[in-house]
XYZ file of N, CA and C in Angstrom:
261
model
N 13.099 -16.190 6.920
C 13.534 -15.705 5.624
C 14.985 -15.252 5.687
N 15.698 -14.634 4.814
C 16.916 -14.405 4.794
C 17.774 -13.124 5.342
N 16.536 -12.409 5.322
C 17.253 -11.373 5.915
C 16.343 -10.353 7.219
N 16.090 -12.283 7.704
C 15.536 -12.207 9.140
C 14.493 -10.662 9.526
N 13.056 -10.325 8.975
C 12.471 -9.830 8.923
C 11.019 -10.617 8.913
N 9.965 -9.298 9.618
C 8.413 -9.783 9.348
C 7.933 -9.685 7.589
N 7.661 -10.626 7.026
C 7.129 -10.563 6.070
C 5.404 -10.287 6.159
N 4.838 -8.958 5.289
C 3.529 -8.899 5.198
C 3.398 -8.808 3.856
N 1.907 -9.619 3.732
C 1.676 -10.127 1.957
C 0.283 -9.404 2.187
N -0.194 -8.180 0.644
C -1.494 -8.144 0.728
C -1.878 -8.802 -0.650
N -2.451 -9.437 -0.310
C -2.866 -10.626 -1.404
C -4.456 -10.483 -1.166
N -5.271 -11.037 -2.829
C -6.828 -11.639 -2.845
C -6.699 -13.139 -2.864
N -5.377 -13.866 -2.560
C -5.644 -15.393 -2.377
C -5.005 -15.852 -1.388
N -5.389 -15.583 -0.363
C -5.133 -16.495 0.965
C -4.605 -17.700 1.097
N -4.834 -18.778 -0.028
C -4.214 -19.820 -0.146
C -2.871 -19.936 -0.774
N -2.639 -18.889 -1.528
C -1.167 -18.511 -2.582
C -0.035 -18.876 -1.687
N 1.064 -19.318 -2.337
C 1.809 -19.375 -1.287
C 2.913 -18.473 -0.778
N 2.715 -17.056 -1.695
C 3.108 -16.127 -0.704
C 2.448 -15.914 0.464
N 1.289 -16.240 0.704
C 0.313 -15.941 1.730
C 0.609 -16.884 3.007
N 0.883 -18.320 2.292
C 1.203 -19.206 3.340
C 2.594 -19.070 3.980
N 3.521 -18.346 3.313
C 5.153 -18.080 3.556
C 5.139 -16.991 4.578
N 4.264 -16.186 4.457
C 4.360 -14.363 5.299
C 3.616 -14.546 6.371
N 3.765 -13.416 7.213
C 4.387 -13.583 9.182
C 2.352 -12.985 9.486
N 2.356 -12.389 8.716
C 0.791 -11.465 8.346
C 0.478 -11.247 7.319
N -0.621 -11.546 6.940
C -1.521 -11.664 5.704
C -3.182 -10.450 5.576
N -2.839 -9.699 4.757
C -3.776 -8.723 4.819
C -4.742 -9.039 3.281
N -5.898 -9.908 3.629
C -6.525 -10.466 2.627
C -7.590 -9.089 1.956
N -7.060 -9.055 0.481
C -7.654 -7.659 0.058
C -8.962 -8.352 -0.924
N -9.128 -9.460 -0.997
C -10.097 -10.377 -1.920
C -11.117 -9.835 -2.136
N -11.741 -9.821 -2.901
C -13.157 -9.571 -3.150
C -14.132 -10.722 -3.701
N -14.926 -10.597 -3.883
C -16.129 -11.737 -4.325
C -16.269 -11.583 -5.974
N -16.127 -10.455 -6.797
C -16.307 -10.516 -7.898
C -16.062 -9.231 -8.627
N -15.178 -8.924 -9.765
C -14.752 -8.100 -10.165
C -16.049 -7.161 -10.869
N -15.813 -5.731 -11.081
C -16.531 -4.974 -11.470
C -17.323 -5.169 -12.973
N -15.953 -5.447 -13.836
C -15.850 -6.006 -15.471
C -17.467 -6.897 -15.265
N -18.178 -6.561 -16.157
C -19.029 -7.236 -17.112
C -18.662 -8.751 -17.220
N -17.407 -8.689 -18.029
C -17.310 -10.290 -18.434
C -15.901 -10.452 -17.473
N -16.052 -10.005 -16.246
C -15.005 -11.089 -15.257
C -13.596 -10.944 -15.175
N -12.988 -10.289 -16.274
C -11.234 -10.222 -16.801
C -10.701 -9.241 -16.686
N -11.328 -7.797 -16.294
C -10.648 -6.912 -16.088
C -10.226 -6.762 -14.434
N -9.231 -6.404 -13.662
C -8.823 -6.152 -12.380
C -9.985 -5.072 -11.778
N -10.846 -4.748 -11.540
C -11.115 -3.645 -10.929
C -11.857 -3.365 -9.814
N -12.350 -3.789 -8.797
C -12.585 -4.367 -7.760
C -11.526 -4.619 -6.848
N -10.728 -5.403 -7.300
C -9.772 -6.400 -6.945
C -8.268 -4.896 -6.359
N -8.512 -4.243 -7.758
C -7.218 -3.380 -7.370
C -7.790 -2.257 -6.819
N -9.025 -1.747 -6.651
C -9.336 -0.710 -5.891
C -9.092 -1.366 -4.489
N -9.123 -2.179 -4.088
C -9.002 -2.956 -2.641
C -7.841 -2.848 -2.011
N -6.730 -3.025 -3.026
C -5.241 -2.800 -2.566
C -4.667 -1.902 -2.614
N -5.738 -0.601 -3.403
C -4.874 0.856 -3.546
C -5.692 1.005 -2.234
N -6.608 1.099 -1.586
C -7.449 1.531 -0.453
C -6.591 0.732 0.940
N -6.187 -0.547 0.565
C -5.362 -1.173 2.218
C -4.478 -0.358 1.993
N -3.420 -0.242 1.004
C -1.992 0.518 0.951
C -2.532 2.077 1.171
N -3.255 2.590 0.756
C -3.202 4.064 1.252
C -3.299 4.107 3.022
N -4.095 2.986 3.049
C -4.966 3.116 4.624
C -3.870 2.914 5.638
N -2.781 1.527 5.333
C -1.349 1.242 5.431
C -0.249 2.568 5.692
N -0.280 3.214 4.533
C 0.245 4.581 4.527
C 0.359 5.528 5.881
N -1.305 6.060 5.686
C -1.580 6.710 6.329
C -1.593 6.337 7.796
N -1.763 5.339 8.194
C -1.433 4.376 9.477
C -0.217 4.711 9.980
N 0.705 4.396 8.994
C 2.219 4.437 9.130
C 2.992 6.260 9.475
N 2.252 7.026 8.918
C 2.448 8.235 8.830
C 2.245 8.843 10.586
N 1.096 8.299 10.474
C 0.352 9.211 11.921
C 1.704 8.148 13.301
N 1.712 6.968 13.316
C 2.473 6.476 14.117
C 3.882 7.016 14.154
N 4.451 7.513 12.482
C 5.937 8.022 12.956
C 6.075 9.348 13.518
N 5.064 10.068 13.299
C 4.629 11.456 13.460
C 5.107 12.443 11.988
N 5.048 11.556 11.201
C 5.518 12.236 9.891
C 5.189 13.638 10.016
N 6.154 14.685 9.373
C 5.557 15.885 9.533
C 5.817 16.282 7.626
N 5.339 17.785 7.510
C 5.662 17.991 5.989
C 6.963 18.266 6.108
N 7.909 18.647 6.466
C 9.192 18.543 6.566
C 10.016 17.213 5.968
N 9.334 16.062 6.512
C 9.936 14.867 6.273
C 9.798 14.373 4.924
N 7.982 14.416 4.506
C 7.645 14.518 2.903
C 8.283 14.864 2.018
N 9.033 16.345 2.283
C 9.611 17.361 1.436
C 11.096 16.448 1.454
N 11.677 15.864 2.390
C 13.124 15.144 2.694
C 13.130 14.591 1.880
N 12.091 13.207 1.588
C 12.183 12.385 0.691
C 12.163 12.391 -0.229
N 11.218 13.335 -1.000
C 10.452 12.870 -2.071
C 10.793 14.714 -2.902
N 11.665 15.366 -2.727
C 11.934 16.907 -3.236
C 11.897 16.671 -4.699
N 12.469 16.289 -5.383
C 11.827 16.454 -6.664
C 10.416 16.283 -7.279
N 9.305 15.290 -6.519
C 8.274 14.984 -7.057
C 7.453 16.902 -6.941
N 6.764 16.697 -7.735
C 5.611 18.265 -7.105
C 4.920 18.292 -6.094
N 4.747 17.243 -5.489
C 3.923 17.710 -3.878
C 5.722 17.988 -3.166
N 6.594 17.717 -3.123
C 8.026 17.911 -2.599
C 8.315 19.292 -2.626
N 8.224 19.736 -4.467
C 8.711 20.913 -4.715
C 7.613 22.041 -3.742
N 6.191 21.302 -4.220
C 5.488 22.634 -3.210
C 5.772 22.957 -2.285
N 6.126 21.723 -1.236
C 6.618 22.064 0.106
C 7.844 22.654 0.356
N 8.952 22.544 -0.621
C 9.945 23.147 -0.651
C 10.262 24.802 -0.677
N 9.598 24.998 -2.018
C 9.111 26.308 -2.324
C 8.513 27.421 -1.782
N 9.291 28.897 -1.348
C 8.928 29.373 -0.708
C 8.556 30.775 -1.690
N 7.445 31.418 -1.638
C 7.154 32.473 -1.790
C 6.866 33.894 -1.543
């Protein structure tokens, strides 16, 4: 790719061809959505909020993230300010 990096795709279609382009493929697919009549996402996107949190949290424990670092990034959001905030 162009700016010579691992590409990872979490995709529900393995055959897509982002899937066929990327270095690792984290297949989040499911067999059949929650919806009644088939058209709503929901199954499908609980799968990829659950790899990406799991992703996350993976990523966290390996850098040794501490709340210090949370608070670095992210100081305006309210989990930031809490940590910021001293009483």
């Amino acid at each position: 790719n162009r700016i010579n990096c691992l590409l990872v795709a979490m995709t529900g279609k393995p055959r897509s061809t982002l899937a066929q382009r990327c270095d690792y493929l984290l297949d989040v697919g499911v067999k059949e959505e929650a919806c009644p009549i088939g058209l709503a996402p929901t199954a499908s996107t609980t799968a990829a909020l659950a790899m990406g949190d799991a992703l996350a949290m993976a990523y966290l424990e390996i850098r040794g993230f501490r709340e210090e670092d949370f608070a670095q990034n992210h100081p305006g959001g309210s989990l930031g300010r809490k940590l910021l905030t001293t009483v």
